[in-house]
mmCIF file of C-alpha atoms and ligand atoms in Angstrom:
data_model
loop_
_atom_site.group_PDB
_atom_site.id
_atom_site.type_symbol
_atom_site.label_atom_id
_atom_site.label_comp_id
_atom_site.label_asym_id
_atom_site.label_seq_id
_atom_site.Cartn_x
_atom_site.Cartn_y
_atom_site.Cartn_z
ATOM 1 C CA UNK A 1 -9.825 23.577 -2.499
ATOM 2 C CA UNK A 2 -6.175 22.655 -3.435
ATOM 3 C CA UNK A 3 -5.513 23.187 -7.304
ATOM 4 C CA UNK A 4 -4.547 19.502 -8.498
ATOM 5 C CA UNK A 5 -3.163 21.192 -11.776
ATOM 6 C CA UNK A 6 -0.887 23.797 -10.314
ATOM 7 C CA UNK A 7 0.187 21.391 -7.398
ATOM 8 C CA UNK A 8 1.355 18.722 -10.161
ATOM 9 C CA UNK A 9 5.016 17.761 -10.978
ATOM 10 C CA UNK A 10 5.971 18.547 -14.697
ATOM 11 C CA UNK A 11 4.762 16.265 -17.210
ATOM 12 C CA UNK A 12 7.807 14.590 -18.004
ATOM 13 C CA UNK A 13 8.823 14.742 -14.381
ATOM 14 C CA UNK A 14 5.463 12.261 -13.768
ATOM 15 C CA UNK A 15 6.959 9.798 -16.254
ATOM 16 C CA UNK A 16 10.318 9.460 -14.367
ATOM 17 C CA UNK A 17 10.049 6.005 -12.274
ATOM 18 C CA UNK A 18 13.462 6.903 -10.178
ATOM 19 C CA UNK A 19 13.118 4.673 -7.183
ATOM 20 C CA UNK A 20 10.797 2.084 -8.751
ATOM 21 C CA UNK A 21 11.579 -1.515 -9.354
ATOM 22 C CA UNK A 22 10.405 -3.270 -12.668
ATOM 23 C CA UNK A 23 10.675 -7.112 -13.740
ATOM 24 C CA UNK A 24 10.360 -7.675 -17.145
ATOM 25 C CA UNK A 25 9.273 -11.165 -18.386
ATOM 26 C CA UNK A 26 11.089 -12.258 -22.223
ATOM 27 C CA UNK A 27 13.259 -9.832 -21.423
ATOM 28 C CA UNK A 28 15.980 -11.715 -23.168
ATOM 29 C CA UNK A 29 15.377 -10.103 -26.571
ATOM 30 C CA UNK A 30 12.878 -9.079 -28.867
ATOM 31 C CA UNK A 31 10.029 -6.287 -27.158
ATOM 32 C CA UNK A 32 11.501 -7.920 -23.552
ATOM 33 C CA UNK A 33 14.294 -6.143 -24.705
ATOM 34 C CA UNK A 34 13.234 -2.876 -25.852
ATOM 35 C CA UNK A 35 10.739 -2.616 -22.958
ATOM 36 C CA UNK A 36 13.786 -3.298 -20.226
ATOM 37 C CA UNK A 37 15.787 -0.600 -21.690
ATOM 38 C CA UNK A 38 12.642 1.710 -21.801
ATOM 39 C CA UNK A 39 11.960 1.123 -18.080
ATOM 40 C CA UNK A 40 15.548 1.441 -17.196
ATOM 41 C CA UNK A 41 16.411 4.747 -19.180
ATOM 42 C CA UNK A 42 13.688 6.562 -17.231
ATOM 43 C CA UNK A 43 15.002 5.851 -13.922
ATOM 44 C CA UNK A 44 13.667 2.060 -12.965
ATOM 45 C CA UNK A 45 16.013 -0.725 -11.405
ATOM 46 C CA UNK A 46 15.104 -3.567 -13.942
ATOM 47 C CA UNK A 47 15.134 -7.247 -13.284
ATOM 48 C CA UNK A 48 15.740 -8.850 -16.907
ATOM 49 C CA UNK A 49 14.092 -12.460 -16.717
ATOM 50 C CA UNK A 50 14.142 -14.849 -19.136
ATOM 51 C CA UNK A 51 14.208 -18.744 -19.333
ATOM 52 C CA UNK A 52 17.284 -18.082 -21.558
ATOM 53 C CA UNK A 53 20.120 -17.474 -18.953
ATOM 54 C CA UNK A 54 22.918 -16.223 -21.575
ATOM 55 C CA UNK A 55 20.128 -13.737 -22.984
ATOM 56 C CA UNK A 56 19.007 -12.658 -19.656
ATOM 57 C CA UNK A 57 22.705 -11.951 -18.789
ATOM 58 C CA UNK A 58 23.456 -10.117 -21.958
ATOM 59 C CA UNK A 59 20.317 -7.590 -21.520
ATOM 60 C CA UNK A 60 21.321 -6.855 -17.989
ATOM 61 C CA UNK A 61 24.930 -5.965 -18.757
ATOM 62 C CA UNK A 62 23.577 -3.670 -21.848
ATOM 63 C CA UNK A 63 21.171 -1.748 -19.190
ATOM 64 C CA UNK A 64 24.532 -1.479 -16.379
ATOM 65 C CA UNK A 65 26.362 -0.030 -19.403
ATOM 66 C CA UNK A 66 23.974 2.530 -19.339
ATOM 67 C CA UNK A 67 24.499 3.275 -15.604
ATOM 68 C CA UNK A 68 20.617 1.393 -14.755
ATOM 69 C CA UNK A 69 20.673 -0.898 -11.992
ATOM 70 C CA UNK A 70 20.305 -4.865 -13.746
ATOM 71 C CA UNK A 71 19.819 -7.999 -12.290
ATOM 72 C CA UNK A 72 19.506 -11.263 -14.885
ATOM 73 C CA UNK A 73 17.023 -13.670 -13.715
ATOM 74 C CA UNK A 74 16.115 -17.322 -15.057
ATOM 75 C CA UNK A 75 12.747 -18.187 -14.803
ATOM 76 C CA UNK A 76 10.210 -20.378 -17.107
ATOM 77 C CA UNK A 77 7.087 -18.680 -16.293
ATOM 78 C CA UNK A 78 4.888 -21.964 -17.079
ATOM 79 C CA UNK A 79 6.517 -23.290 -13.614
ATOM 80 C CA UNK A 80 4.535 -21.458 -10.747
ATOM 81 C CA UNK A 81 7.870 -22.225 -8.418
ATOM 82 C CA UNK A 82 9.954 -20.666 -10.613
ATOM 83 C CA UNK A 83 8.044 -17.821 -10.974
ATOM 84 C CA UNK A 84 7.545 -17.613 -7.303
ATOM 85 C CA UNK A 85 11.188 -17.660 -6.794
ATOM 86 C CA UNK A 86 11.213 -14.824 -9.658
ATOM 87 C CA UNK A 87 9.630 -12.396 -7.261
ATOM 88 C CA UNK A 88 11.351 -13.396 -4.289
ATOM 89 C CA UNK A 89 14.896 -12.436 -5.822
ATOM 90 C CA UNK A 90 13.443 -9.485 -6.792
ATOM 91 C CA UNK A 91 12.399 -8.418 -3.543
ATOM 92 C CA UNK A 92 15.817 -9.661 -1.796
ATOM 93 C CA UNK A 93 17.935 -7.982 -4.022
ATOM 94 C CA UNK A 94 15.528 -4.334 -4.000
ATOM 95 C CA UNK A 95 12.821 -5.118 -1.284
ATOM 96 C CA UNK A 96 10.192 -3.888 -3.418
ATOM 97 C CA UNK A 97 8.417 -4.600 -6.582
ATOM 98 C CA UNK A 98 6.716 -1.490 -8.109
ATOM 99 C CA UNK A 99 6.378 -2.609 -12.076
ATOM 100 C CA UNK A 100 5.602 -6.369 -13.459
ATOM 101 C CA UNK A 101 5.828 -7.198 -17.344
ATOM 102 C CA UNK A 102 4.356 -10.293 -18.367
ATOM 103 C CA UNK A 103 6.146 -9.954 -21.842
ATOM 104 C CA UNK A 104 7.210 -13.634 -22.598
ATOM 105 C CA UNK A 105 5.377 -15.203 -25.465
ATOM 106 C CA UNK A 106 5.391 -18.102 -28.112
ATOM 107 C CA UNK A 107 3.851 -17.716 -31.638
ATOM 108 C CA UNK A 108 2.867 -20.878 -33.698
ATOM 109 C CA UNK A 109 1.181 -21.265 -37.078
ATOM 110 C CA UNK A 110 -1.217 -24.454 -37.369
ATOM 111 C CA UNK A 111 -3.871 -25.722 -39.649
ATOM 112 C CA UNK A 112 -6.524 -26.019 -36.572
ATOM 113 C CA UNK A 113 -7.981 -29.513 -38.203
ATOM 114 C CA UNK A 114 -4.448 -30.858 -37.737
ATOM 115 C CA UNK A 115 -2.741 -28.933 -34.929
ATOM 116 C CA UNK A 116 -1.070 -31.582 -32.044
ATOM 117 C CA UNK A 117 -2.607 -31.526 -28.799
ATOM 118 C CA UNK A 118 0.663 -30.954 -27.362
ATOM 119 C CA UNK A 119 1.325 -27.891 -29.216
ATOM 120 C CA UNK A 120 -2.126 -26.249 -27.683
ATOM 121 C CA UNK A 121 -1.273 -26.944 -24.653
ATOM 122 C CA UNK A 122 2.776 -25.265 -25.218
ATOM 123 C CA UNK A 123 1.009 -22.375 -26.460
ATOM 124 C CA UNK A 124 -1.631 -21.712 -23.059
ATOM 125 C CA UNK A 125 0.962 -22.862 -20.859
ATOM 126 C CA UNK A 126 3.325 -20.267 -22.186
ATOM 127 C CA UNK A 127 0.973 -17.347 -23.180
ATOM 128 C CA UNK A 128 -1.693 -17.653 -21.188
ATOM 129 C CA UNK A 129 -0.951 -19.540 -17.574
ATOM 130 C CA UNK A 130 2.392 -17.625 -17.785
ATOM 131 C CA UNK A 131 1.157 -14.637 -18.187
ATOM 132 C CA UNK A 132 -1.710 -15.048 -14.783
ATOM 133 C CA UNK A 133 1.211 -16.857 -12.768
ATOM 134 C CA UNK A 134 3.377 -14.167 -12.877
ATOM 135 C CA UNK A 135 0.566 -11.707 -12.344
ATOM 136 C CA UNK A 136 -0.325 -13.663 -9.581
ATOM 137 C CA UNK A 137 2.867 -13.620 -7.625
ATOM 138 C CA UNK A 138 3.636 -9.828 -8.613
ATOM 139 C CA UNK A 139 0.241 -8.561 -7.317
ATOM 140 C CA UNK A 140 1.082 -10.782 -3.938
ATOM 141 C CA UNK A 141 3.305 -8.120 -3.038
ATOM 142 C CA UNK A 142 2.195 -5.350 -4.786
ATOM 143 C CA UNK A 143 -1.060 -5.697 -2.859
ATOM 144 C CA UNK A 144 0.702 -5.383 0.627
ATOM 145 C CA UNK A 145 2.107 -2.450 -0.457
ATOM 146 C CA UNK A 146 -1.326 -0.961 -1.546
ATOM 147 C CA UNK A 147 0.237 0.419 -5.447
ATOM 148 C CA UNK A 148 1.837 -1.533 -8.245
ATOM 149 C CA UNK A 149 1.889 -1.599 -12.364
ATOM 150 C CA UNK A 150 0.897 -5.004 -14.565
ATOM 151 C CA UNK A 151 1.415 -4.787 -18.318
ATOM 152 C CA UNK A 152 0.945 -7.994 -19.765
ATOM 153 C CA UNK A 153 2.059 -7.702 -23.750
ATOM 154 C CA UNK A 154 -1.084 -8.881 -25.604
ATOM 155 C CA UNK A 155 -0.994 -8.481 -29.402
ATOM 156 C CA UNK A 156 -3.391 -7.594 -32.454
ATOM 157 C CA UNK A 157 -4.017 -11.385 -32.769
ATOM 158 C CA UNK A 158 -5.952 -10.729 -29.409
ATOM 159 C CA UNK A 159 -8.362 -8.537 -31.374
ATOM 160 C CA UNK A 160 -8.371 -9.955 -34.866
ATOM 161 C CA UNK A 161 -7.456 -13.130 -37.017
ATOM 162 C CA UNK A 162 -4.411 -12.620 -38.445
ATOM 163 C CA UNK A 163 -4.196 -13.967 -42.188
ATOM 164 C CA UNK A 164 -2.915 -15.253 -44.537
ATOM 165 C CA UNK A 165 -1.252 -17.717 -41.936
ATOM 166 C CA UNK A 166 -3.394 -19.844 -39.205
ATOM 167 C CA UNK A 167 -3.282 -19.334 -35.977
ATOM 168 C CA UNK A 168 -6.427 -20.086 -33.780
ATOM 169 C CA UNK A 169 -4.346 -20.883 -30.925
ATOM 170 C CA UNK A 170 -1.708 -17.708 -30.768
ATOM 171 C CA UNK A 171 -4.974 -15.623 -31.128
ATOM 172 C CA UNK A 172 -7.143 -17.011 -28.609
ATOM 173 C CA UNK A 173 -4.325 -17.252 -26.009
ATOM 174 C CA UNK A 174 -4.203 -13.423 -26.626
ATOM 175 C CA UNK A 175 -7.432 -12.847 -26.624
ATOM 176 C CA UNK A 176 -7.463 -14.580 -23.174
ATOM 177 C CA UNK A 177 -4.929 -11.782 -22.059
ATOM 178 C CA UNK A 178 -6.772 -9.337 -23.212
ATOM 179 C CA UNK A 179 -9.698 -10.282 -20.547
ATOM 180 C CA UNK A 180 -7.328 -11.763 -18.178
ATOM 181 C CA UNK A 181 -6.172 -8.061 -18.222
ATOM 182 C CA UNK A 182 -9.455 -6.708 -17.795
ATOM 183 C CA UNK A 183 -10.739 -8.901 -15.229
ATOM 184 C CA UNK A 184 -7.627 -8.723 -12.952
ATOM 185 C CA UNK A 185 -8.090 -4.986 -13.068
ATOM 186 C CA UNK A 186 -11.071 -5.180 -11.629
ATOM 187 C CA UNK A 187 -9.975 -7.251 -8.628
ATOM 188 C CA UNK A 188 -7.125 -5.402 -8.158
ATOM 189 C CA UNK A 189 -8.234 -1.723 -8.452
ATOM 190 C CA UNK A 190 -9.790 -1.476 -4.961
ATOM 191 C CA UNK A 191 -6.514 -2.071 -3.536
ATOM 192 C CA UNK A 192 -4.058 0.583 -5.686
ATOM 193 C CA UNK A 193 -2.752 -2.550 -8.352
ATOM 194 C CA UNK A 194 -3.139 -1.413 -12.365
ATOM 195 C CA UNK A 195 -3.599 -3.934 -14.882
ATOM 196 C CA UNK A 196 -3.330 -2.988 -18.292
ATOM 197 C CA UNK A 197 -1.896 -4.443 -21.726
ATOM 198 C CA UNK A 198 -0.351 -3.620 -24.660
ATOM 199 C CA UNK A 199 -0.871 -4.910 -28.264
ATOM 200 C CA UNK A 200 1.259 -4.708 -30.706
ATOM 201 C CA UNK A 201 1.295 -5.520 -34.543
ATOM 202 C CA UNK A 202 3.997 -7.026 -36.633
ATOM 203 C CA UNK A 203 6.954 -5.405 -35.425
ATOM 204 C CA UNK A 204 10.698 -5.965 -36.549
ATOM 205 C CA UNK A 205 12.480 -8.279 -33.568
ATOM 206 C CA UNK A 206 15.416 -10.018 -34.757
ATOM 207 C CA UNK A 207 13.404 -12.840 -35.155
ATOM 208 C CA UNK A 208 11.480 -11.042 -37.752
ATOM 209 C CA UNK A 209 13.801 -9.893 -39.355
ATOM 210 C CA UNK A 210 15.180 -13.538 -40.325
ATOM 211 C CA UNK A 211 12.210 -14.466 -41.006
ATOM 212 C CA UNK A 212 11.167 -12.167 -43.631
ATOM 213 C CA UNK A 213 14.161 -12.418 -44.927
ATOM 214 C CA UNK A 214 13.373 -16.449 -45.534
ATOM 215 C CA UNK A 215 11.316 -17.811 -49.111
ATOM 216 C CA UNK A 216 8.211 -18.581 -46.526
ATOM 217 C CA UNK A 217 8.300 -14.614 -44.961
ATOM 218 C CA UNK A 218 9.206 -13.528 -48.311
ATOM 219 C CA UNK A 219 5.485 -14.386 -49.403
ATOM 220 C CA UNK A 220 3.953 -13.346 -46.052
ATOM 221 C CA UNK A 221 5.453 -9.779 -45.850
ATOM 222 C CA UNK A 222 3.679 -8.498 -48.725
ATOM 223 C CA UNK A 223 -0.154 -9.590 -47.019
ATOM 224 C CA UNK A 224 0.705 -8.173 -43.463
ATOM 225 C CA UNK A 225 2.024 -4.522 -45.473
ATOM 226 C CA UNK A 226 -0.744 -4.144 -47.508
ATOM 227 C CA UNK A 227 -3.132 -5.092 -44.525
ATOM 228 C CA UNK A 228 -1.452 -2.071 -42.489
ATOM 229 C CA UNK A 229 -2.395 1.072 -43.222
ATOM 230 C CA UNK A 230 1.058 2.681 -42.414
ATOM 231 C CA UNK A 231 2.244 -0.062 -44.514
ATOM 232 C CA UNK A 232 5.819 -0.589 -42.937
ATOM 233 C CA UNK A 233 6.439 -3.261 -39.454
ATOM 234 C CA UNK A 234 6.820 -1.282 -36.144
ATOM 235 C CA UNK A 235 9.792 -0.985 -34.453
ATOM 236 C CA UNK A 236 10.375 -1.935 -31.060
ATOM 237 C CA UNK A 237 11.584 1.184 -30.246
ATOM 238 C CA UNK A 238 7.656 2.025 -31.415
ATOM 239 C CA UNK A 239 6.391 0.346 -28.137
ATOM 240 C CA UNK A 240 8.794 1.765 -25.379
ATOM 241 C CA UNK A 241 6.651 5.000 -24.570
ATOM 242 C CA UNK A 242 3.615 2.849 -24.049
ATOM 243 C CA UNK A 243 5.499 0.816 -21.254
ATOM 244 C CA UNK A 244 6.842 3.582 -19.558
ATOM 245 C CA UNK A 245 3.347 5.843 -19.843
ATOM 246 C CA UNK A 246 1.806 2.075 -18.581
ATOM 247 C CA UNK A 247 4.410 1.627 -15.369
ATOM 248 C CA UNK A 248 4.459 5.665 -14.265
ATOM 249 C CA UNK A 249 2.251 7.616 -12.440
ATOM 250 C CA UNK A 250 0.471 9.401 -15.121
ATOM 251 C CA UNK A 251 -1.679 6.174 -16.470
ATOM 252 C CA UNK A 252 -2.520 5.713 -12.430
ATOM 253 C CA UNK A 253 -6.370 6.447 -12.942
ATOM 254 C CA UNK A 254 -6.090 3.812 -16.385
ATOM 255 C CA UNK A 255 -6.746 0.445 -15.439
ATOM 256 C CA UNK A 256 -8.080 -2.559 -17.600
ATOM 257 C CA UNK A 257 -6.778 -0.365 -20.968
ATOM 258 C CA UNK A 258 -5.527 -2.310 -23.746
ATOM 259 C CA UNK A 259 -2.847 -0.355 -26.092
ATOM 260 C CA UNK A 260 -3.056 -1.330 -29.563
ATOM 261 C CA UNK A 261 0.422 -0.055 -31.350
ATOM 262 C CA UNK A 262 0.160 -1.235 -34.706
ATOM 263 C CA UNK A 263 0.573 0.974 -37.818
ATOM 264 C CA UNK A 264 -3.167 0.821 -37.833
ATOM 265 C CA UNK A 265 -3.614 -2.463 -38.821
ATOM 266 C CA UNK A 266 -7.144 -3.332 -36.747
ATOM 267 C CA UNK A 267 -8.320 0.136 -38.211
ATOM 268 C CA UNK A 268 -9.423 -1.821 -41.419
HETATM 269 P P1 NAD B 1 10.837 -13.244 -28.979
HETATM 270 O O1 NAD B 1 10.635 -14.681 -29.297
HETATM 271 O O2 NAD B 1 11.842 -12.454 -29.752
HETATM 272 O O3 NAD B 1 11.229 -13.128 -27.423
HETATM 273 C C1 NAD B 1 10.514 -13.826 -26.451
HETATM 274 C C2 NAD B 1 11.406 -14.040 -25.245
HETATM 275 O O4 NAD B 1 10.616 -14.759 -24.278
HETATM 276 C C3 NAD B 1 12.644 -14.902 -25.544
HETATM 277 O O5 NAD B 1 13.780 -14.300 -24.978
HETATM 278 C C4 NAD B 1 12.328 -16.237 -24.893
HETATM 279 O O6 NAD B 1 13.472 -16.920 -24.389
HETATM 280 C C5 NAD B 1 11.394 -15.823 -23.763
HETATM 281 N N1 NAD B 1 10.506 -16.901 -23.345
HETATM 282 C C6 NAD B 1 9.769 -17.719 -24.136
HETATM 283 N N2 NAD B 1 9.120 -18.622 -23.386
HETATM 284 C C7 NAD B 1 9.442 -18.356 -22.102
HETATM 285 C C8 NAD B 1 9.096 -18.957 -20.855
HETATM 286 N N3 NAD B 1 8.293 -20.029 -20.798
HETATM 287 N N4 NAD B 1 9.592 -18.428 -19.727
HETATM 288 C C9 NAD B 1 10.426 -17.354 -19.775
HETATM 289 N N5 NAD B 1 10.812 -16.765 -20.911
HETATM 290 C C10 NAD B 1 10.317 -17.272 -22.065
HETATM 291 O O7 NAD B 1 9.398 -12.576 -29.033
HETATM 292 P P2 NAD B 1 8.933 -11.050 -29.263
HETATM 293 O O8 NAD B 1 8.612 -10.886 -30.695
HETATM 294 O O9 NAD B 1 9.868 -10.118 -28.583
HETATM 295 O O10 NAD B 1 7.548 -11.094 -28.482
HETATM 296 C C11 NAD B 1 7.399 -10.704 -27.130
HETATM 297 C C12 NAD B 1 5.922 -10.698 -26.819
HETATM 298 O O11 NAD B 1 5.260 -9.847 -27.738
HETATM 299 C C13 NAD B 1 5.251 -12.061 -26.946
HETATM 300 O O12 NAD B 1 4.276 -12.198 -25.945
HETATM 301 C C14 NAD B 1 4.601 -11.992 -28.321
HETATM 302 O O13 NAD B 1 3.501 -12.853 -28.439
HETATM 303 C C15 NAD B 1 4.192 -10.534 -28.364
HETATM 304 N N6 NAD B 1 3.991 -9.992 -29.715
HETATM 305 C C16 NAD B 1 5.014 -9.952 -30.624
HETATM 306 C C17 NAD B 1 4.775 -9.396 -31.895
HETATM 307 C C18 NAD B 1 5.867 -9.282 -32.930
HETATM 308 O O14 NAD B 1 5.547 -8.945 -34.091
HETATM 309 N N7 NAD B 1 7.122 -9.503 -32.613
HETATM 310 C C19 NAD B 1 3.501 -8.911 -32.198
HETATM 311 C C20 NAD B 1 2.495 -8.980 -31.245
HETATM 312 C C21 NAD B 1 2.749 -9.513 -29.999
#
């Protein structure tokens, strides 16, 4: 019988995705960001899609500096036409579709006695619909072709409740993901389509950063260190080998998986 082991590529070889295609949802900024350029460096053409056309724009020119094949695309990913149209332009500008991030994500912090209707709904519609409408029309084609990659970004919240701030609806939109990702997997396996997720913790977007750096994050930062046992935010840098080990060959029998990256917070 053929020796698997022997026969293999080199590690690092199998987490090369030269000739793949990826989209990556929030790509704008933020983790979008970081995972784009991840995808990219090791060898992906990367569709940068965000509802934020200047952003979108900007990310794609950073990755063509870098010699990786960009393409900006606008998309709200609460609009199932838009997302629809997502994938086509994807497949008419590479004919293929190998790698699908469902990054884009709202947070919100409500008292749950008074939180708006309205704002519950915002924060499915975005989180939650979003994410299983653009897994939807990713695994459409990734199905015909018998192999593709899902990562939808999750987050701690999915496993936890983060305090001191309140957030029922953040965390149960994640927590949805989290079993959105799991049952999705287990439609999809039979015919070669991965679903898995990553989680991260707090971890230092640009957004962040202002934050923290207002009176209100100046009195949260303190809570979220000392709840973390590396006590220090993650990067986003911190997340990019989980994408790429997520969209390459090597996580191909991992399916369902969550990834929790965060300094060890849900240790505790
Ligand atoms: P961010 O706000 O910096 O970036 C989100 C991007 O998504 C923006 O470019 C925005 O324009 C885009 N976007 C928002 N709504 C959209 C929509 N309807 N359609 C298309 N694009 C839309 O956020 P981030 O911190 O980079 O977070 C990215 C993901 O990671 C989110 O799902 C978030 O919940 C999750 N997350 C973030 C953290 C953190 O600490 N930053 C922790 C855990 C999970």
């Amino acid at each position: 019988m053929a020796d698997k082991l022997l026969e293999a590529k080199p590690i690092l070889e199998r987490f090369r995705l030269d000739g793949r295609v990826a989209l990556v949802t929030g790509g704008g900024q933020g983790i979008g960001r970081a995972f784009a350029h991840a995808l990219g460096e090791a060898g992906a053409a990367v569709a940068v899609v965000d509802m934020a056309a200047a952003s979108a724009e900007a990310v794609a020119a950073e990755l063509e500096r870098k010699g990786i094949e960009a393409l900006p695309v606008v998309a709200d990913v609460t609009r199932a036409e838009q997302v629809q149209r997502m994938v086509d332009t994807v497949m008419k500008r590479w004919g293929r579709l190998t790698i699908g991030v469902n990054n884009a994500g709202i947070a919100g912090w409500f008292d749950s006695e008074t939180m708006p209707e309205a704002e519950w709904d915002k924060m499915m519609a975005v989180n939650l619909k979003g994410v299983f409408l653009c897994a939807q029309a990713e695994a459409r084609v990734m199905l015909s072709a018998g192999y593709g990659k899902i990562i939808n970004t999750a987050s701690m919240s999915a496993h936890i409740a983060n305090t001191p701030q309140n957030q029922a609806a953040y965390n149960t939109s994640k927590a949805g993901v989290l079993h959105m990702t799991r049952s999705l997997a287990a439609e999809w396996a039979p015919r070669g389509v991965r679903v898995n997720s990553i989680s991260p913790g707090y971890t230092r977007t640009q957004l962040v950063n202002e934050f923290i750096e207002k009176p209100i994050g100046k009195e949260k930062l303190p809570h979220w260190l000392a709840r973390t046992p590396m006590n220090c935010l993650g990067e986003v840098t911190d997340l990019q080998g989980a994408v790429v080990y997520l969209a390459s060959e090597v996580s191909d029998f991992m399916t369902g998986h969550d990834m929790i990256i965060d300094g060890g917070y849900c240790v505790w």
